[in-house]
Coordinates of C-alpha atoms and ligand atoms in Angstrom, one line a residue:
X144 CA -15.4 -25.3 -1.0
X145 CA -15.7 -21.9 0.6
X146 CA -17.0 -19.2 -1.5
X147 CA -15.9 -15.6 -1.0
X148 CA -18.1 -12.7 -3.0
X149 CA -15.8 -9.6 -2.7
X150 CA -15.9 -6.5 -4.7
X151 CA -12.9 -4.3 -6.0
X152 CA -13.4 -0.8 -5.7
X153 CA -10.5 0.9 -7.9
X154 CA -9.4 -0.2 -11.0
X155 CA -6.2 1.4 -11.5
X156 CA -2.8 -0.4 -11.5
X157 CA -3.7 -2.0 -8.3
X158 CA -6.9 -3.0 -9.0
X159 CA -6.2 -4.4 -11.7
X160 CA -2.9 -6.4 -10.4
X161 CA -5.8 -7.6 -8.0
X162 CA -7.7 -8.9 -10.6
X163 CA -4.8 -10.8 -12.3
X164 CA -3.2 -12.2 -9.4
X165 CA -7.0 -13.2 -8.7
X166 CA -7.0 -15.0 -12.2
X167 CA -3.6 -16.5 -11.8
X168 CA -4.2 -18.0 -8.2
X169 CA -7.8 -19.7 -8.9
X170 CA -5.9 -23.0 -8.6
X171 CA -4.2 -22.2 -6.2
X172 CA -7.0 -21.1 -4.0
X173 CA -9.4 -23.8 -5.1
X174 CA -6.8 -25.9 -3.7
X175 CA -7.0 -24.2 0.1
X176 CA -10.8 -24.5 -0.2
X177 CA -11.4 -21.5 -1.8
X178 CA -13.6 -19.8 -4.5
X179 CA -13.3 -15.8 -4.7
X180 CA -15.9 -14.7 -6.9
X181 CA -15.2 -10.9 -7.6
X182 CA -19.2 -9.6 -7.5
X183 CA -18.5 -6.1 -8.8
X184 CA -15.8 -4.0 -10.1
X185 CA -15.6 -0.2 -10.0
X186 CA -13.8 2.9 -11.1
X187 CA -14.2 6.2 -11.1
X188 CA -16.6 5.6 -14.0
X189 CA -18.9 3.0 -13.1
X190 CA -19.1 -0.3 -12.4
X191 CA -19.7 -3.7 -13.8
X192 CA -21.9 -5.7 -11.5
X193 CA -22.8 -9.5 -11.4
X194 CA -23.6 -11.2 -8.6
X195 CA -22.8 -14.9 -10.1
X196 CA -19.1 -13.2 -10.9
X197 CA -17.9 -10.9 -13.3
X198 CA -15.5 -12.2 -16.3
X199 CA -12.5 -10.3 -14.9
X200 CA -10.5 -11.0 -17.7
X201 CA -13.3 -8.8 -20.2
X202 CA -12.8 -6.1 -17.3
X203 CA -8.9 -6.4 -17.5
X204 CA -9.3 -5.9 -21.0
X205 CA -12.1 -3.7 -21.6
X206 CA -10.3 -1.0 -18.7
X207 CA -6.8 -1.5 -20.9
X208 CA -9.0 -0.9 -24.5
X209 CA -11.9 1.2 -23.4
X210 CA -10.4 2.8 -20.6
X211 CA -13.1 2.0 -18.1
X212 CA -15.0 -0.6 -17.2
X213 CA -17.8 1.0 -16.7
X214 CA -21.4 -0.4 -17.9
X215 CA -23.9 0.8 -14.8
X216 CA -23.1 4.1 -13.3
X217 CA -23.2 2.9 -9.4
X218 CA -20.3 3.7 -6.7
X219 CA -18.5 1.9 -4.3
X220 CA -21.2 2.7 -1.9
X221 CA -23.7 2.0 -4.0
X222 CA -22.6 -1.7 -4.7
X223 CA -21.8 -1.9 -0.9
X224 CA -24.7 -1.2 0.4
X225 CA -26.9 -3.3 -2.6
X226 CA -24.7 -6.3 -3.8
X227 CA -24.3 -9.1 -1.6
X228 CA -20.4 -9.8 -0.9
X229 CA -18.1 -10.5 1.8
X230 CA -15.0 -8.7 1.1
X231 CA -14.7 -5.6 0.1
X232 CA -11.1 -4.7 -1.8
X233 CA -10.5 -1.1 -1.8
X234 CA -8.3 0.5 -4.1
X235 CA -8.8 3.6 -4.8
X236 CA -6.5 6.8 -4.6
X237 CA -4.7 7.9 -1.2
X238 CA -6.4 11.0 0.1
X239 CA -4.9 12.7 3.4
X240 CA -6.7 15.8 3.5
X241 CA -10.5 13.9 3.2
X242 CA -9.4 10.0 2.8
X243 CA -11.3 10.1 -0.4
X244 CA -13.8 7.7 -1.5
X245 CA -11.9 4.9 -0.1
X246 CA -13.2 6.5 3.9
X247 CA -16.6 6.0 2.7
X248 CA -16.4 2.6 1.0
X249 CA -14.7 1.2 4.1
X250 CA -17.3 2.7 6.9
X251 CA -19.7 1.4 4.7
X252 CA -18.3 -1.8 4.4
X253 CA -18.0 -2.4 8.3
X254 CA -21.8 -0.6 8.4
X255 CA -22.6 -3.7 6.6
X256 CA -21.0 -6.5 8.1
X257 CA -18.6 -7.3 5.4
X258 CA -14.3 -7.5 5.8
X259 CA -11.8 -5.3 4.2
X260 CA -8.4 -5.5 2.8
X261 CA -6.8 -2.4 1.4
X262 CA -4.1 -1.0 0.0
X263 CA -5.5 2.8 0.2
X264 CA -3.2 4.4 2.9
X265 CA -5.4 7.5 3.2
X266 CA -8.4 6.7 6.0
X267 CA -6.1 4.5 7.6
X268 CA -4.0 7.9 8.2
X269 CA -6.4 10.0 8.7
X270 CA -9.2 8.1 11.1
X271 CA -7.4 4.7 11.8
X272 CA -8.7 4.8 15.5
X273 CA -12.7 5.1 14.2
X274 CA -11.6 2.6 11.5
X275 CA -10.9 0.1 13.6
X276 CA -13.3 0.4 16.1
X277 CA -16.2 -0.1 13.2
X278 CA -14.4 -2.8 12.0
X279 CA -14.4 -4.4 15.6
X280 CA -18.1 -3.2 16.2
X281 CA -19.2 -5.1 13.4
X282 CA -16.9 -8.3 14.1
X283 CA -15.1 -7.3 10.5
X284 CA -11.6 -8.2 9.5
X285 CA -9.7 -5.4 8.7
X286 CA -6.3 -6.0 6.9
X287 CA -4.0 -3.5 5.0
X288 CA -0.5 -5.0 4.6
X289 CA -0.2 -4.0 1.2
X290 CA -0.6 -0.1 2.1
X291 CA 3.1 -0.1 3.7
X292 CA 5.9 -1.5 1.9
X293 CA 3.7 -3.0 -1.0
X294 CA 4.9 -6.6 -0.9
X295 CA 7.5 -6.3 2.0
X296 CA 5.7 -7.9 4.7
X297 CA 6.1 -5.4 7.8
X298 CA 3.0 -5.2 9.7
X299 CA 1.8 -9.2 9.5
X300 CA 5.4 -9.6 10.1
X301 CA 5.6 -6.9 13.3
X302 CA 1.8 -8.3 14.7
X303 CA 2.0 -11.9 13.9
X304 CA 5.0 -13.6 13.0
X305 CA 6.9 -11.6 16.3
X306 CA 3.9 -11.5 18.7
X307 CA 4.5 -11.0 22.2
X308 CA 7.8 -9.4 21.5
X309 CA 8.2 -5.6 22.3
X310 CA 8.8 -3.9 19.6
X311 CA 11.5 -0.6 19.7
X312 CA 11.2 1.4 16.7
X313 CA 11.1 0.6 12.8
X314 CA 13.8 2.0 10.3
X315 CA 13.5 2.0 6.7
X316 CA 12.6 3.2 3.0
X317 CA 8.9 2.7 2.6
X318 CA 8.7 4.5 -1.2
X319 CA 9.8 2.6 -3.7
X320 CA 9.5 6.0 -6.3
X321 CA 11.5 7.8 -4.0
X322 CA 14.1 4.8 -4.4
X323 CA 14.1 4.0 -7.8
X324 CA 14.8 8.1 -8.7
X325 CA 17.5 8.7 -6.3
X326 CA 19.2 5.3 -7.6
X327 CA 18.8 6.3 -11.4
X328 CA 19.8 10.0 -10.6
X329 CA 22.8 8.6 -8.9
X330 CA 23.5 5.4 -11.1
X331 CA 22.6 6.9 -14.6
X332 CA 22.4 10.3 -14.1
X333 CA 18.9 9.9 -15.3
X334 CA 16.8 13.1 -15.0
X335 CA 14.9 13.6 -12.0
X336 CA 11.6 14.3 -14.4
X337 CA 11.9 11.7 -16.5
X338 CA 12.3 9.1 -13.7
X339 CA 8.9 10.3 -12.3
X340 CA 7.1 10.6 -15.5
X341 CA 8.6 6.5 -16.1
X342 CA 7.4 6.3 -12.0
X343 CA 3.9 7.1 -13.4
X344 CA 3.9 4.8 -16.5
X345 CA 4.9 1.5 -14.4
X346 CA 2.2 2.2 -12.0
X347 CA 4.3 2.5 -8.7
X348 CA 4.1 6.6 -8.3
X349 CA 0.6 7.8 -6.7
X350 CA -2.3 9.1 -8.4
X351 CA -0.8 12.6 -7.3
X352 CA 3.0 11.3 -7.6
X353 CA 3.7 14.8 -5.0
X354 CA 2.7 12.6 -2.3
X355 CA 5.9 10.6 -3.4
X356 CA 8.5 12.8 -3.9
X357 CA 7.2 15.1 -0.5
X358 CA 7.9 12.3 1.5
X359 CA 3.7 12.6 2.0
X360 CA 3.2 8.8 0.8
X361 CA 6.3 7.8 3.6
X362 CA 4.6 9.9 6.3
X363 CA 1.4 8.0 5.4
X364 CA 3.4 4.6 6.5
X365 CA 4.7 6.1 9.2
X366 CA 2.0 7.1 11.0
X367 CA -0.2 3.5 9.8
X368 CA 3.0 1.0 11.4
X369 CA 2.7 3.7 14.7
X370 CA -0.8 3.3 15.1
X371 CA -1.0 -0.3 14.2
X372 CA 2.2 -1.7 15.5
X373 CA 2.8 0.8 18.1
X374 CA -0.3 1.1 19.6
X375 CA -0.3 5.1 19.0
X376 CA -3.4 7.1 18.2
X377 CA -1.3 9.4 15.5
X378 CA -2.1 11.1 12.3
X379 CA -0.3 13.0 9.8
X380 CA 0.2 15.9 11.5
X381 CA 2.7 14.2 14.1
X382 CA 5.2 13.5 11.4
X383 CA 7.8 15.8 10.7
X384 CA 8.4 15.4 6.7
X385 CA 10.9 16.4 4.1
X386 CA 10.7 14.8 0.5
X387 CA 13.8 14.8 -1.7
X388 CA 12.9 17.0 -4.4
X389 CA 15.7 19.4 -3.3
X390 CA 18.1 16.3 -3.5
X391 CA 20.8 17.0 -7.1
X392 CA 22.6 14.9 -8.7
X393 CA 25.7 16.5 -7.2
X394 CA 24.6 16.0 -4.1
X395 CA 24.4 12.3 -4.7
X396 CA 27.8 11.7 -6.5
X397 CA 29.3 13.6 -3.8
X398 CA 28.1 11.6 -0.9
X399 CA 29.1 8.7 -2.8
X400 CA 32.3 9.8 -3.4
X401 CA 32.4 9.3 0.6
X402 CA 31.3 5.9 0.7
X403 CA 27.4 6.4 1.0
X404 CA 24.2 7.0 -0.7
X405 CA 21.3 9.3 -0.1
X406 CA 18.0 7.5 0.9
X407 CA 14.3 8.6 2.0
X408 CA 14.7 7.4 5.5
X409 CA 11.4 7.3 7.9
X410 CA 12.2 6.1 11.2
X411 CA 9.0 5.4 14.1
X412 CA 8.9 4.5 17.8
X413 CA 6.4 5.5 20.5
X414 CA 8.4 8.7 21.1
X415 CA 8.8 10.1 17.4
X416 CA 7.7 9.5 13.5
X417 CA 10.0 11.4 11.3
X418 CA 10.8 11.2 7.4
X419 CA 13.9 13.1 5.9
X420 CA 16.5 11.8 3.2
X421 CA 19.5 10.8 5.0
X422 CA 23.0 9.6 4.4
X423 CA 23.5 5.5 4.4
X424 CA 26.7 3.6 3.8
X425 CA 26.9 2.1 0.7
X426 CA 27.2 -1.2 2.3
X427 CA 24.7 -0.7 4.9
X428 CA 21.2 -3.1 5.3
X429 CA 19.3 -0.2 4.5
X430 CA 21.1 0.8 1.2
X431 CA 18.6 -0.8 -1.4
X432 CA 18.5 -0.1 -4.7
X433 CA 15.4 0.5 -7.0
X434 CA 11.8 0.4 -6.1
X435 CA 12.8 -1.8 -3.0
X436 CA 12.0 -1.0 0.0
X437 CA 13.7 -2.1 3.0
X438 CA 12.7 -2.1 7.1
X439 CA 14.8 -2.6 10.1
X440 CA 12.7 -3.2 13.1
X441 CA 14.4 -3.4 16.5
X442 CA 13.1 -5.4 19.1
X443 CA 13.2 -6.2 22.5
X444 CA 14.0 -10.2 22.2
X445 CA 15.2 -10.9 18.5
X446 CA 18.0 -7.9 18.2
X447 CA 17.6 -6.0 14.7
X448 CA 15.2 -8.1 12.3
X449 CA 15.8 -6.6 8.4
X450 CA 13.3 -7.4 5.7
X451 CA 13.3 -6.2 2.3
X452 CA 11.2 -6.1 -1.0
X453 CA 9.4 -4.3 -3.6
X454 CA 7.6 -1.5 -2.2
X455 CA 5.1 -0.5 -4.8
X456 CA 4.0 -2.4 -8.6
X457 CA 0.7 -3.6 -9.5
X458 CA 1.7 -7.3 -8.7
X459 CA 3.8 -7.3 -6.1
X460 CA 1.3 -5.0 -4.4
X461 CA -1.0 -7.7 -4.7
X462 CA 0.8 -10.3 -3.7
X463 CA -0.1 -8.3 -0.3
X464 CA -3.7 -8.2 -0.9
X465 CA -4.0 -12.2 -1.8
X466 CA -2.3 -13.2 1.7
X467 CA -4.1 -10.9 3.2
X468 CA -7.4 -12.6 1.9
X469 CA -6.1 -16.2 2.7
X470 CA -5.3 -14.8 6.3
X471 CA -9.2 -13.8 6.8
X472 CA -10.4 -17.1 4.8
X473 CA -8.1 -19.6 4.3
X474 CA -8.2 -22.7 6.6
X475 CA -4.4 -22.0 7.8
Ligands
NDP545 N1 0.8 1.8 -7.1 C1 1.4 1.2 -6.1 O1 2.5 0.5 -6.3 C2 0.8 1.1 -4.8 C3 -0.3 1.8 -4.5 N2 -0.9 1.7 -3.2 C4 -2.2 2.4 -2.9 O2 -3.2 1.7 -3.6 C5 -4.2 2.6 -4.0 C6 -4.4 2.5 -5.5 O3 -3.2 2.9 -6.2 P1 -3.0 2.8 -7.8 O4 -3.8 1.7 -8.3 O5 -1.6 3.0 -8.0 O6 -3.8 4.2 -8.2 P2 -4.4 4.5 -9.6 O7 -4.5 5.9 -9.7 O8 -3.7 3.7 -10.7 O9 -5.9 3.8 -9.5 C7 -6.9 4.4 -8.7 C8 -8.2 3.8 -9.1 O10 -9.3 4.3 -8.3 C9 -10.3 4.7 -9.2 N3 -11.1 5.8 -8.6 C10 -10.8 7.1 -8.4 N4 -11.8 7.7 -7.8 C11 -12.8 6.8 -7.7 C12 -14.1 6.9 -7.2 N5 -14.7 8.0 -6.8 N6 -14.9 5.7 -7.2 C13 -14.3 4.6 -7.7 N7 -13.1 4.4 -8.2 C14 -12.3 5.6 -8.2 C15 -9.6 5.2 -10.5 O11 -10.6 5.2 -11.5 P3 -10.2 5.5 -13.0 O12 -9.4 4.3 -13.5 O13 -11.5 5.7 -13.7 O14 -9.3 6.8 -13.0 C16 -8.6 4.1 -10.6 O15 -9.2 3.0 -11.2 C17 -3.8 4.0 -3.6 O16 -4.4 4.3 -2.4 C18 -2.3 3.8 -3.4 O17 -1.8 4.7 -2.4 C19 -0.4 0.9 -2.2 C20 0.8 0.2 -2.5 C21 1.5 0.3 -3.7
LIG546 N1 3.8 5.2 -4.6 C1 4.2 4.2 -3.6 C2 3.4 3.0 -3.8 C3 3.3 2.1 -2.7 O1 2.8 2.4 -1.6 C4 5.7 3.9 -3.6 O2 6.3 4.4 -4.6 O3 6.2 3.3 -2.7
NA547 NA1 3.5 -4.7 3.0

């Protein structure tokens, strides 16, 4: 049996899906070889350290009761840099204009020696070049499918399952907020507000849900799949982004009195990343409903390839995190 120590550094509603799908896979990993001992868990609190593994169920419910799970007041960095793990989880909150903590913890990471998987889009928008080259300097995995389309698999699925095949561009809804408002405006007439503030509750909006609605969080995706995928060297700036907070219910029932529905469409290729809602056939591929999210990717061999699944959520988001563990450790 293989252990892996890893840390998870943000305990929000991913972290905390982390932990759960951690506690319901044990088997399941045991049964691939694997032991993932979770070494320390932190918000924005504090942490709870052990090195022999913390009880992640008394986390999960001391962060639900409490409200943190804090019990020594070290940082990400601090348990990086003193606790000895392999992995590093990062969850913490998207950041565009700094990256946030989540920058630090990950140079720090690679500094160290250890691998990360993350879901935080943030430094992988703003520095993904220096990113990667620490990670490579250091002989690191670095994995972050869970930071576009939450569970959809789009860049495993772009690197590794189509390998060797040219890639065109990449078509889709990447926010699964955006989605699931613009369907309830249109389907219920639900209010735009109370959608968001519901958004919030499930734990699928960001920590600052403007990122959603500004098309900011889609831009984010966008400019991770052109760097990653595309082999760009882009940031945010290179994106030209409208959100759909000028979008009315009107709007919507009048387009779809003309067969189609309005969607937050971001489209990349190696000449142009763009974001802006758009008209889609009702009974178009790319029309989903909900909190999916859905990706065309055109290539040069295969013709169109369409995937499609739930873009945000504290499990499904995880379910993005777990195979991107088993990819680094499993014996696959
Ligand atoms: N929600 C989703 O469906 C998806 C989210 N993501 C990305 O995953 C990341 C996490 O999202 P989500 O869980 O929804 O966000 P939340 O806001 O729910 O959780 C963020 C967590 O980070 C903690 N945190 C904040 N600052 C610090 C700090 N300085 N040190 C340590 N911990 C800190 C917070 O602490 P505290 O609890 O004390 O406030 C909280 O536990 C984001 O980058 C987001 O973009 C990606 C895919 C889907
Ligand atoms: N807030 C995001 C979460 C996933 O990245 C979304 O709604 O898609
Ligand atoms: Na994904």
């Amino acid at each position: 049996m293989k252990t892996v120590r890893c840390s998870i550094l943000g305990f929000g509603a991913i972290g905390q899906g982390v932990a759960e799908v951690l506690l319901m896979k044990k088997e399941y990993l045991e049964s691939i070889g694997l032991e993932v001992l979770v070494v320390a868990v932190v918000d924005s609190k504090g942490a709870t350290v052990n090195p022999e593994g913390v009880d992640l169920a008394d986390c999960l419910a001391r962060k639900r009761t409490v409200g943190t799970v804090a019990i020594e007041k070290l940082t990400g960095v601090e348990i990086i840099r003193s606790i000895a793990h392999e992995l590093v989880i990062e969850t913490t909150p998207t950041n565009i204009v700094t990256g946030g903590v989540g920058l630090q913890n990950m140079f720090t990471a690679f500094e160290t020696g250890k691998d990360v998987v993350t879901s935080n889009k943030g430094p992988l928008t703003l520095k993904y070049r220096e990113l990667m080259e620490a990670a490579k300097a250091a002989g690191s995995n670095f994995r972050f499918e869970a930071t576009v389309g939450g569970s959809m698999p789009v860049i495993n699925l772009a690197n590794e399952v189509l390998a060797g095949n040219q890639l065109k561009s990449i078509k889709g809804i990447l926010n699964g907020t955006c989605n699931y408002i613009l369907t309830r405006m249109l389907e219920e007439r639900a209010s735009y507000k109370d959608i968001l503030t519901e958004s919030m509750e499930l734990g699928i909006a960001e920590t600052d849900p403007t990122y959603d609605v500004e098309g900011i969080d889609t831009a984010c995706k966008l400019v991770i799949l052109a760097n990653a995928i595309f082999g760009r060297d882009a940031t945010y700036k290179d994106v030209e982004v409208t959100g759909i907070t000028k979008i009315t219910p009107e709007a919507l029932e009048m387009a779809y009195e003309r067969g189609h529905v309005i969607k937050l469409i971001g489209e990349v290729s190696r000449e142009r990343i763009h974001v802006a809602p758009r008209l889609v056939p009702i009974n178009h591929p790319l029309a989903v409903r909900g909190i999916l999210n859905v990706a065309s990717i055109d290539t040069e061999l295969a013709g169109e390839i369409t995937v499609t699944g739930k873009g945000a959520g504290p499990i499904e988001t995880a379910s993005a995190v777990l195979s991107d563990l088993v990819a680094i450790y499993g014996n696959r």
